[in-house]
Coordinates of C-alpha atoms (C1' of nucleotides) in Angstrom, one line a residue:
Chain A
M222 CA -18.4 115.0 135.7
S223 CA -17.0 111.8 134.4
T224 CA -16.3 111.5 130.8
K225 CA -16.7 108.2 129.2
A226 CA -13.4 106.7 128.2
P227 CA -13.2 106.3 124.4
K228 CA -13.4 102.8 123.0
T229 CA -10.2 103.4 121.1
A230 CA -7.2 105.5 122.0
I231 CA -7.0 107.0 118.6
S232 CA -9.9 108.9 117.2
P233 CA -11.0 108.9 114.5
T234 CA -10.4 105.3 113.8
R235 CA -8.9 104.1 110.5
A236 CA -12.3 103.2 109.1
E237 CA -13.8 106.6 110.1
N238 CA -11.1 108.7 108.5
Y239 CA -7.8 107.1 107.5
N240 CA -5.9 110.4 106.8
E241 CA -6.9 111.9 110.1
W242 CA -6.2 108.7 111.9
Y243 CA -2.7 108.8 110.5
Q244 CA -2.0 112.3 111.7
K245 CA -3.4 111.5 115.1
I246 CA -1.5 108.3 115.7
V247 CA 1.8 109.9 114.7
R248 CA 1.2 112.4 117.5
A249 CA -0.3 110.0 120.0
S250 CA 2.4 107.5 119.6
D251 CA 4.9 110.3 120.3
I252 CA 6.9 109.5 117.2
A253 CA 6.8 112.9 115.6
E254 CA 5.1 116.2 115.4
L255 CA 5.0 119.1 113.0
S256 CA 7.2 122.0 113.8
G257 CA 6.6 125.7 113.4
V258 CA 8.8 125.6 110.3
R259 CA 6.9 125.1 107.2
G260 CA 6.8 121.5 106.1
C261 CA 9.3 120.4 108.7
Q262 CA 8.8 117.9 111.4
I263 CA 10.3 117.1 114.8
L264 CA 11.2 113.5 115.5
K265 CA 10.5 112.8 119.2
A266 CA 12.4 110.4 121.4
W267 CA 10.2 107.4 120.5
G268 CA 10.4 108.1 116.8
Y269 CA 14.1 109.1 116.7
G270 CA 14.9 106.1 119.0
T271 CA 13.3 103.9 116.4
W272 CA 15.3 105.6 113.6
E273 CA 18.4 105.0 115.7
Q274 CA 17.6 101.3 115.8
M275 CA 17.1 101.4 112.0
Q276 CA 20.5 103.1 111.6
H277 CA 22.3 100.5 113.8
D278 CA 20.8 97.6 111.9
L279 CA 21.2 99.1 108.4
D280 CA 24.7 100.4 109.1
R281 CA 25.8 96.9 110.1
R282 CA 24.4 95.5 106.9
F283 CA 26.2 98.2 104.9
K284 CA 29.5 97.5 106.6
D285 CA 28.9 93.8 106.1
T286 CA 28.7 94.4 102.3
G287 CA 31.9 96.4 102.3
H288 CA 30.7 100.0 102.6
E289 CA 32.3 102.8 104.7
N290 CA 30.7 105.9 106.0
Y291 CA 31.7 109.4 104.8
Y292 CA 30.2 112.8 105.3
F293 CA 29.8 115.4 102.5
P294 CA 28.7 119.1 102.7
M295 CA 25.0 119.9 102.9
Y296 CA 25.6 122.9 100.5
I297 CA 26.0 122.2 96.9
P298 CA 27.2 124.8 94.4
I299 CA 24.6 125.2 91.7
S300 CA 27.4 124.6 89.1
Y301 CA 27.8 121.1 90.5
F302 CA 24.2 120.4 90.6
Q303 CA 23.5 121.4 87.0
R304 CA 26.0 119.1 85.5
E305 CA 23.5 116.4 85.0
A306 CA 20.5 117.5 82.9
D307 CA 17.9 114.9 84.0
H308 CA 18.9 115.5 87.6
V309 CA 18.2 119.2 87.2
E310 CA 14.9 118.5 85.5
G311 CA 13.8 116.3 88.3
F312 CA 14.9 118.3 91.3
A313 CA 15.0 122.0 90.3
K314 CA 11.4 122.6 91.3
E315 CA 12.0 121.7 94.9
M316 CA 15.3 123.3 95.8
A317 CA 16.1 125.3 98.9
V318 CA 18.6 127.9 97.8
V319 CA 21.1 129.8 99.9
T320 CA 21.9 133.2 98.4
H321 CA 23.3 135.2 101.3
H322 CA 25.8 134.6 104.1
R323 CA 24.8 137.1 106.8
L324 CA 22.1 139.2 108.3
T325 CA 22.0 142.9 109.0
K326 CA 19.5 145.2 110.6
N327 CA 17.6 147.4 108.2
A328 CA 16.2 150.9 109.0
D329 CA 13.2 149.3 110.9
G330 CA 15.5 147.2 113.0
K331 CA 14.5 144.0 111.2
L332 CA 17.0 141.4 110.3
V333 CA 17.4 141.1 106.5
P334 CA 19.7 138.9 104.4
D335 CA 22.9 140.6 103.4
G336 CA 26.2 139.7 101.7
E337 CA 25.0 138.0 98.5
L338 CA 26.9 134.9 97.6
E339 CA 28.8 135.0 94.3
E340 CA 27.5 131.6 93.5
P341 CA 24.2 130.5 95.2
L342 CA 24.3 127.2 97.0
I343 CA 21.5 124.6 97.1
I344 CA 20.8 122.5 100.1
R345 CA 21.3 118.9 99.0
P346 CA 18.2 117.1 97.9
T347 CA 20.5 114.1 97.3
S348 CA 24.3 114.1 96.9
E349 CA 25.2 112.5 93.6
T350 CA 26.8 115.6 92.2
I351 CA 28.8 116.7 95.2
I352 CA 30.0 113.1 95.9
G353 CA 30.7 112.7 92.2
E354 CA 33.0 115.8 92.4
S355 CA 35.1 114.0 95.0
M356 CA 35.0 110.7 93.3
S357 CA 36.5 112.2 90.2
K358 CA 39.5 113.3 92.3
W359 CA 39.8 110.1 94.3
I360 CA 39.6 107.6 91.4
Q361 CA 42.5 107.3 89.1
S362 CA 42.8 103.6 88.2
Y363 CA 40.8 100.4 88.2
R364 CA 42.7 99.7 91.4
D365 CA 40.7 102.4 93.1
L366 CA 37.5 100.6 92.3
P367 CA 35.0 99.7 93.5
L368 CA 34.5 102.7 95.7
L369 CA 31.8 101.9 98.2
L370 CA 30.6 104.6 100.4
N371 CA 27.6 105.6 102.4
Q372 CA 26.5 108.8 104.1
W373 CA 23.9 109.4 106.9
A374 CA 22.5 112.8 106.4
N375 CA 19.6 115.2 106.3
V376 CA 18.3 116.3 102.9
S377 CA 15.9 119.0 101.8
R378 CA 13.2 118.9 99.2
W379 CA 10.8 121.8 99.1
E380 CA 7.6 119.8 99.0
M381 CA 4.4 121.6 98.1
R382 CA 2.2 119.3 100.0
P383 CA 3.9 118.0 103.1
R384 CA 2.8 115.0 105.0
I385 CA 4.4 114.1 108.3
L386 CA 7.0 111.4 108.1
L387 CA 6.2 110.7 104.4
R388 CA 6.9 113.9 102.7
T389 CA 8.6 116.8 104.5
A390 CA 10.9 119.7 103.5
E391 CA 13.7 118.1 105.5
F392 CA 14.2 114.5 106.3
L393 CA 16.9 112.1 107.5
W394 CA 18.2 109.3 105.4
Q395 CA 21.2 107.4 104.3
E396 CA 22.5 107.5 100.7
G397 CA 24.9 105.0 99.4
H398 CA 27.1 106.0 96.5
T399 CA 29.4 103.6 94.7
A400 CA 31.6 103.6 91.7
H401 CA 32.5 100.5 89.7
E402 CA 34.7 99.3 86.9
T403 CA 32.0 97.5 84.9
K404 CA 28.3 97.6 84.4
D405 CA 28.0 94.1 85.8
D406 CA 29.7 95.1 89.0
A407 CA 27.4 98.1 89.4
M408 CA 24.3 96.2 88.6
R409 CA 25.3 93.6 91.2
E410 CA 25.7 96.4 93.7
T411 CA 22.4 97.8 92.8
T412 CA 20.5 94.6 93.3
Q413 CA 22.5 93.6 96.3
M414 CA 21.5 96.8 98.1
L415 CA 17.9 96.4 97.1
E416 CA 18.0 93.0 98.7
V417 CA 19.5 94.5 101.8
Y418 CA 16.5 96.8 102.0
R419 CA 14.1 94.0 101.3
A420 CA 15.5 91.8 104.1
F421 CA 15.6 94.7 106.5
C422 CA 12.0 95.8 105.8
E423 CA 10.7 92.3 106.1
D424 CA 12.8 90.8 108.9
V425 CA 13.3 93.9 111.0
L426 CA 10.4 96.2 110.3
A427 CA 8.0 93.3 109.6
I428 CA 6.8 95.1 106.5
P429 CA 6.3 92.8 103.5
V430 CA 7.5 94.4 100.3
I431 CA 7.5 93.8 96.6
T432 CA 10.8 94.1 94.9
G433 CA 10.9 95.3 91.3
E434 CA 12.0 97.9 88.8
K435 CA 10.5 101.3 88.2
I436 CA 9.2 102.1 84.7
A437 CA 10.9 104.9 82.9
A438 CA 8.4 107.6 84.1
E439 CA 9.1 106.8 87.7
R440 CA 12.9 106.6 87.5
F441 CA 15.3 108.7 89.6
P442 CA 16.4 111.7 87.6
G443 CA 19.7 110.7 86.1
A444 CA 19.2 106.9 86.6
V445 CA 19.4 104.3 83.9
N446 CA 17.5 101.8 86.1
T447 CA 15.7 102.4 89.3
Y448 CA 14.7 99.5 91.5
C449 CA 12.4 99.7 94.5
I450 CA 10.7 98.0 97.3
E451 CA 7.0 98.8 97.5
A452 CA 4.9 98.3 100.6
M453 CA 1.1 98.3 101.0
M454 CA -0.3 100.6 103.6
Q455 CA -3.6 99.8 105.4
D456 CA -5.6 102.0 103.1
G457 CA -4.4 99.9 100.2
R458 CA -2.0 102.5 98.8
A459 CA 1.5 101.8 97.9
L460 CA 4.5 103.3 99.6
Q461 CA 7.9 103.3 98.1
A462 CA 10.0 102.2 101.1
G463 CA 13.5 102.2 99.5
T464 CA 15.2 102.6 96.1
S465 CA 18.4 101.6 94.5
H466 CA 19.6 103.0 91.2
Y467 CA 22.0 102.0 88.5
L468 CA 23.2 105.3 87.3
G469 CA 25.3 104.1 84.3
H470 CA 27.6 106.8 83.1
S471 CA 25.2 109.7 83.9
F472 CA 27.1 111.1 86.8
A473 CA 30.5 109.7 85.7
K474 CA 30.2 111.9 82.6
A475 CA 28.6 114.8 84.4
C476 CA 31.3 114.8 87.1
T477 CA 34.1 113.4 84.9
I478 CA 34.7 110.3 87.0
Q479 CA 37.2 108.4 84.9
F480 CA 39.8 105.7 85.6
Q481 CA 42.5 104.0 83.7
S482 CA 41.4 100.5 82.9
R483 CA 43.3 97.2 83.0
T484 CA 44.0 97.6 79.3
G485 CA 45.2 101.2 79.6
S486 CA 42.1 103.0 78.3
L487 CA 40.5 106.0 80.0
D488 CA 37.0 104.9 80.9
Y489 CA 34.0 106.3 82.8
V490 CA 33.0 104.5 86.0
H491 CA 29.6 103.0 86.5
T492 CA 27.9 104.5 89.6
T493 CA 25.0 103.5 91.8
S494 CA 23.1 105.1 94.6
W495 CA 20.6 103.8 97.0
G496 CA 18.7 105.1 100.0
V497 CA 16.1 104.8 102.7
S498 CA 14.8 107.5 104.8
T499 CA 12.8 108.4 107.9
R500 CA 9.8 107.8 105.7
L501 CA 10.2 104.2 106.9
L502 CA 8.8 105.5 110.2
G503 CA 5.6 106.4 108.3
A504 CA 5.6 103.0 106.7
L505 CA 5.8 101.4 110.1
V506 CA 2.9 103.4 111.4
M507 CA 0.7 102.7 108.4
T508 CA 1.6 99.0 108.4
H509 CA 1.3 98.2 112.1
G510 CA -0.7 101.0 113.7
D511 CA -4.3 100.2 114.8
D512 CA -7.1 102.2 116.5
N513 CA -5.3 102.1 119.8
G514 CA -2.0 103.4 118.5
M515 CA 1.3 102.0 117.3
K516 CA 2.6 98.4 117.4
M517 CA 6.3 98.5 117.2
P518 CA 7.9 95.3 115.9
P519 CA 10.3 94.1 118.6
R520 CA 13.4 94.1 116.4
I521 CA 13.0 97.9 115.9
A522 CA 11.3 99.0 119.1
P523 CA 13.5 101.4 121.2
Y524 CA 12.2 99.4 124.2
Q525 CA 10.9 95.9 123.8
V526 CA 9.7 95.6 127.4
V527 CA 8.3 98.4 129.5
I528 CA 8.0 97.7 133.2
I529 CA 5.3 99.7 135.1
P530 CA 5.5 99.6 138.9
I531 CA 2.0 99.5 140.4
L532 CA 2.2 101.8 143.3
R533 CA -0.6 102.6 145.7
E534 CA -0.6 104.7 148.8
D535 CA -0.1 101.6 151.0
S536 CA 2.3 99.8 148.6
P537 CA 5.7 98.8 149.7
K538 CA 7.3 101.2 147.2
E539 CA 10.9 100.3 147.7
E540 CA 10.2 96.6 147.5
I541 CA 8.3 97.1 144.2
M542 CA 10.9 99.3 142.7
T543 CA 13.6 96.8 143.7
A544 CA 11.6 94.0 142.1
C545 CA 11.3 96.1 138.9
E546 CA 15.0 96.7 138.8
K547 CA 15.7 93.1 139.4
L548 CA 13.4 92.1 136.6
K549 CA 15.0 94.6 134.3
A550 CA 18.5 93.2 135.2
D551 CA 17.3 89.6 134.5
L552 CA 15.8 90.6 131.2
L553 CA 19.0 92.4 130.1
N554 CA 20.7 89.1 130.4
E555 CA 18.3 87.7 127.8
T556 CA 18.6 88.2 124.1
L557 CA 16.8 88.6 120.9
D558 CA 19.0 87.8 117.9
G559 CA 22.0 87.8 120.2
Q560 CA 21.3 91.4 121.3
P561 CA 20.3 92.2 124.9
V562 CA 16.6 92.8 125.4
R563 CA 15.8 96.5 125.6
V564 CA 14.0 97.3 128.8
K565 CA 12.6 100.5 130.3
I566 CA 11.2 101.0 133.8
D567 CA 8.5 103.7 133.7
S568 CA 8.9 105.4 137.0
R569 CA 7.1 108.6 136.2
D570 CA 5.0 110.0 139.0
I571 CA 1.7 109.6 137.2
Q572 CA -1.2 107.1 137.5
S573 CA -0.2 103.6 136.4
S574 CA -3.2 103.4 134.1
E575 CA -2.0 106.5 132.3
K576 CA 1.4 104.9 131.8
R577 CA -0.1 101.8 130.5
W578 CA -2.1 103.6 127.8
D579 CA 0.9 105.7 127.0
W580 CA 2.9 102.6 126.1
I581 CA 0.0 101.0 124.3
K582 CA -0.2 104.1 122.1
K583 CA 3.6 104.1 121.6
G584 CA 3.4 100.4 120.8
A585 CA 5.9 98.9 123.2
P586 CA 5.7 95.2 122.3
L587 CA 5.4 94.0 125.9
I588 CA 4.1 95.9 129.0
V589 CA 4.8 94.3 132.3
E590 CA 3.1 95.5 135.5
I591 CA 4.5 94.7 138.9
G592 CA 2.6 95.4 142.1
A593 CA 2.7 94.0 145.6
K594 CA 0.4 91.0 144.7
D595 CA 2.8 90.0 141.9
I596 CA 5.8 90.0 144.2
A597 CA 3.9 87.9 146.6
S598 CA 2.8 85.4 144.0
G599 CA 6.1 85.3 142.1
K600 CA 4.3 86.3 138.9
V601 CA 4.3 89.2 136.5
C602 CA 1.3 90.8 134.8
V603 CA 1.9 90.9 131.0
T604 CA 0.2 92.8 128.2
R605 CA 1.1 91.9 124.6
R606 CA 0.5 95.0 122.5
D607 CA -0.3 93.0 119.4
K608 CA -2.9 91.0 121.3
L609 CA -4.6 93.7 123.3
E610 CA -7.9 91.9 123.0
D611 CA -6.5 89.0 125.0
G612 CA -6.1 91.3 128.0
K613 CA -3.6 90.7 130.7
R614 CA -2.0 87.5 131.6
F615 CA -0.1 86.4 134.7
D616 CA 3.2 84.5 134.0
E617 CA 5.5 82.9 136.5
R618 CA 8.3 85.4 136.7
G619 CA 11.0 82.9 135.7
T620 CA 9.0 81.6 132.8
F621 CA 8.4 85.0 131.5
V622 CA 12.1 85.9 131.7
G623 CA 13.2 82.6 130.2
N624 CA 10.9 82.9 127.2
I625 CA 11.4 86.6 126.5
G626 CA 13.6 86.1 123.4
L627 CA 11.2 83.6 122.0
E628 CA 8.1 85.7 122.8
L629 CA 9.6 88.8 121.1
A630 CA 10.4 86.8 118.1
T631 CA 6.9 85.4 118.1
I632 CA 5.5 88.9 118.2
Q633 CA 7.8 90.0 115.4
Q634 CA 6.6 87.1 113.3
A635 CA 2.9 87.8 114.2
L636 CA 3.2 91.4 113.0
F637 CA 4.7 90.3 109.7
D638 CA 2.1 87.6 109.2
T639 CA -0.7 90.1 109.9
A640 CA 0.7 92.6 107.5
A641 CA 1.4 89.9 104.9
A642 CA -2.2 88.6 105.2
F643 CA -3.6 92.1 104.8
R644 CA -1.5 92.6 101.7
A645 CA -2.5 89.3 100.3
S646 CA -6.2 90.2 100.8
R647 CA -5.8 93.3 98.7
L648 CA -3.4 92.0 96.0
V649 CA -5.6 91.3 93.1
R650 CA -4.4 89.1 90.2
D651 CA -7.5 88.3 88.3
I652 CA -8.2 91.7 86.6
K653 CA -7.8 91.1 82.9
D654 CA -9.3 94.1 81.1
W655 CA -9.9 97.8 81.4
A656 CA -13.6 97.5 82.4
A657 CA -12.7 95.3 85.4
F658 CA -9.7 97.5 86.2
E659 CA -11.7 100.7 86.2
A660 CA -14.4 99.1 88.2
Y661 CA -11.9 97.9 90.8
F662 CA -10.3 101.4 91.4
S663 CA -13.7 103.1 91.2
K664 CA -15.6 101.0 93.7
D665 CA -16.8 102.4 97.0
E666 CA -15.6 101.1 100.3
D667 CA -15.8 97.4 100.7
G668 CA -15.3 97.2 104.4
G669 CA -11.7 98.4 104.4
F670 CA -10.3 101.9 104.9
T671 CA -10.5 104.8 102.5
G672 CA -8.4 105.5 99.5
G673 CA -6.2 103.1 97.7
Q674 CA -8.2 99.9 97.3
G675 CA -5.1 97.8 96.8
F676 CA -2.6 96.5 94.4
V677 CA -3.6 95.1 91.0
R678 CA -1.0 92.8 89.5
A679 CA -1.8 92.6 85.8
K680 CA -0.3 92.4 82.3
W681 CA 0.9 95.6 80.6
C682 CA 2.1 96.1 77.1
G683 CA 4.9 98.5 78.2
D684 CA 3.8 101.4 76.1
E685 CA 4.0 104.4 78.5
T686 CA 1.5 106.4 76.4
S687 CA -1.1 104.0 77.6
L688 CA -0.7 105.2 81.1
T689 CA -2.6 108.4 80.5
K690 CA -5.7 106.3 80.9
L691 CA -4.7 105.9 84.6
D692 CA -4.7 109.6 85.3
V693 CA -8.4 109.9 86.2
L694 CA -8.1 107.0 88.6
G695 CA -5.0 108.4 90.3
V696 CA -3.3 105.1 89.7
T697 CA 0.3 104.6 88.7
V698 CA 2.6 101.7 87.9
R699 CA 4.4 101.0 91.1
C700 CA 6.9 98.6 89.7
I701 CA 7.7 95.7 87.5
P702 CA 8.1 92.9 90.0
F703 CA 11.2 90.7 89.7
D704 CA 9.2 87.5 89.8
Q705 CA 7.6 87.7 86.4
D706 CA 5.6 84.7 85.2
G707 CA 6.6 85.3 81.6
C708 CA 3.3 84.1 80.4
E709 CA 1.5 85.6 77.4
G710 CA -1.5 87.6 78.2
V711 CA -3.4 90.7 77.3
C712 CA -2.5 94.3 78.4
V713 CA -5.1 95.4 80.9
L714 CA -5.0 99.0 79.5
T715 CA -4.8 98.5 75.8
G716 CA -5.9 94.9 75.1
R717 CA -2.7 94.3 73.2
P718 CA -0.6 91.1 73.7
A719 CA 1.7 91.5 76.7
T720 CA 4.1 89.4 78.7
L721 CA 5.1 92.1 81.3
E722 CA 3.5 91.9 84.7
V723 CA 3.3 95.1 86.7
I724 CA 1.8 96.4 90.0
F725 CA -0.8 99.1 89.6
A726 CA -1.8 101.1 92.7
R727 CA -2.5 104.5 94.2
A728 CA 0.6 105.7 95.9
Y729 CA 1.9 108.0 98.6
Chain B
rC75 C1' 1.7 126.4 92.8
rG76 C1' -4.3 126.6 91.9
rG77 C1' -9.2 125.8 94.6
rA78 C1' -11.6 125.3 99.5
rG79 C1' -11.5 125.4 104.9
rA80 C1' -9.2 126.6 109.5
rG81 C1' -5.8 129.4 113.0
rU82 C1' -8.7 131.9 120.4
rA83 C1' -5.2 128.2 127.1
rG84 C1' -0.8 122.4 126.2
rC85 C1' -5.2 119.8 123.4
rU86 C1' -10.4 120.0 121.2
rC87 C1' -13.3 124.0 120.6
rA88 C1' -17.3 128.2 121.8
rG89 C1' -17.4 133.5 121.3
rC90 C1' -17.0 136.8 115.7
rC91 C1' -22.7 137.7 111.8
rC92 C1' -25.2 142.3 115.7
rG93 C1' -17.1 145.7 118.0
rG94 C1' -17.2 147.3 124.7
rU95 C1' -10.3 144.6 126.1
rA96 C1' -11.9 136.1 126.8
rG97 C1' -14.8 131.2 128.1
rA98 C1' -15.8 125.6 128.4
rG99 C1' -14.2 120.5 128.6
rC100 C1' -9.8 117.8 128.9
rA101 C1' -4.6 118.5 130.3
rC102 C1' -1.4 121.0 134.2
rU103 C1' -0.4 122.6 139.8
rG104 C1' -1.9 121.8 145.2
rC105 C1' -4.7 119.3 148.9
rC106 C1' -8.1 115.3 149.9
rU107 C1' -10.5 110.6 148.6
rU108 C1' -9.5 106.8 145.3
rC109 C1' -6.7 103.3 142.3
rG110 C1' -4.6 96.0 139.2
rG111 C1' -6.4 100.6 136.1
rG112 C1' -7.3 105.2 130.6
rA113 C1' -10.5 107.9 138.5
rG114 C1' -13.5 111.6 141.8
rG115 C1' -14.0 116.2 144.8
rC116 C1' -12.3 121.1 146.1
rA117 C1' -9.0 125.0 145.1
rG118 C1' -5.6 127.2 141.6
rG119 C1' -2.1 128.6 137.4
rG120 C1' -2.1 129.5 132.4
rG121 C1' -4.1 133.0 126.6
rC122 C1' -2.3 140.5 125.0
rC123 C1' -7.4 135.6 120.6
rG124 C1' -1.2 133.2 114.3
rG125 C1' 1.6 138.0 112.8
rA126 C1' 1.6 143.1 110.7
rG127 C1' -1.0 147.2 109.3
rG128 C1' -5.8 149.9 109.0
rU129 C1' -11.0 151.6 110.5
rU130 C1' -12.9 153.1 115.4
rC131 C1' -13.4 156.5 121.6
rG132 C1' -12.8 151.2 121.7
rA133 C1' -11.1 145.2 117.6
rA134 C1' -10.8 138.1 119.1
rU135 C1' -15.0 140.3 116.5
rC136 C1' -14.9 144.9 110.6
rC137 C1' -11.1 145.8 106.3
rU138 C1' -6.1 144.8 103.9
rC139 C1' -1.7 142.1 103.7
rU140 C1' 1.2 138.1 105.5
rC141 C1' 2.5 133.3 107.9
rU142 C1' 1.0 128.4 109.2
rC143 C1' -2.0 124.0 109.1
rU144 C1' -5.9 120.7 106.9
rC145 C1' -8.5 118.8 102.5
rC146 C1' -8.8 118.5 96.9
rG147 C1' -5.8 119.2 92.5
rA148 C1' -1.0 119.8 89.9
rC149 C1' 3.9 118.2 91.3
rC150 C1' 6.7 114.6 93.9
rA151 C1' 14.6 110.4 93.7

RNA sequence: CGGAGAGUAGCUCAGCCCGGUAGAGCACUGCCUUCGGGAGGCAGGGGCCGGAGGUUCGAAUCCUCUCUCUCCGACCA
């Protein structure tokens, strides 16, 4: 019995059921899977490898801006955590709490917690308080400032409704924490790191983002200002891809981080924090995935070129493998952005067609097949993942190798352009009143995928009580974009005069 | 955390209503034939039916509790 091959590698397709497509593609691309532990995920080699690429790139950007890596404990005494009231308010409902320090067997032979801790520990949801504790000891004078540190770590937030890669009980991230002498210095840091994130997302992940500030209701608990980069997923929903906070004196006061100023006074430092997480993997999937799987932007792909030897019973196996090795070696001498091209030879003992689909689903940017015919002709058979519909092409071997850096850069740009065009097609600017607004977010499918519709950029009066109107639509204010037009207009929610432009959208 | 649905082979599921100790397709293993393409044939391996109790001579099937996942809602730096 022959089963008909599906038209698409991922089923259902995005149009059929976007949510299910998302879960399927995450699995099929071998990026991550759910674990047996409630709300927790396993990052697999292809997903973790992508995260490692992100880490390398971001870490360099952090170092270039003067930061150094530290590592702080995962356990935070409740007494530290509760020092900042807003912080407690924001996070208390999703804490994992450690109350015991050993296990013993009970009468039934079952292991039960024993040895209750005098003071329970929480597992960090973020580290402002425990880092603040150290900063208060390390900082004495203005000469100790600025203190610019970063930590790569796991954090835990007990989410009620987990969603793989986007919202899990444990995830990996980096959190930058800095302390400054003045508000201006801290604000510069906050905006500088947001810009680092923007550049990283757009240039490396090929995800176009909108930079802006969060409204009060969406701020980080304890922050004075929260800034963000917001990306649009293929269902039109917004995803916060990174945040940067100016924390003012909140944690300085909570943790008593003081310094003697140039004039001799004892002042509180101004702190900031900023972070991105493995959620970016989810953003990548929902930005670049299609119905055949993932498309990894070359700058972040663990392997940019995958070589598949085409081996038949009668093939000169050694000769083909040697040719593959030689091609790999030649490609390793080529570069993208000054970095050696990342190449993998897939020598698994399975059918070559299966390997090919495997890498299509994973989203390797370029798949090269080498068989006896190619060696004879001096050519290579190339599949460009972002142009699957073009099929295979046959390049002169030397041409392919010589152009590899250029081609990877071309693919990178093509992915960004596609994502930017998609966002542009769903970024609406001409909605001026509530009737049009409500109609936009209430309309049925218009040929796109389910859910979010898109972004509405419109005038808003700034009165947060007006936002209750949005509840029934499931829409929120994603950010106040930096590039305000400053023009006078009418608030789309209240009809009152307004100069503020905001992005309205459904969000993840 | 509230409402709904679902957990049976690695995956997708049938069997459950009408209890009699497990099946299909795909995947996997071996052999053969194929193969520039998500192959075909034959032969195999693999599950104590999410877990714990209970009812019964007997439970995947009935009852109770519990865990996990999915969807909707609340919540969500």
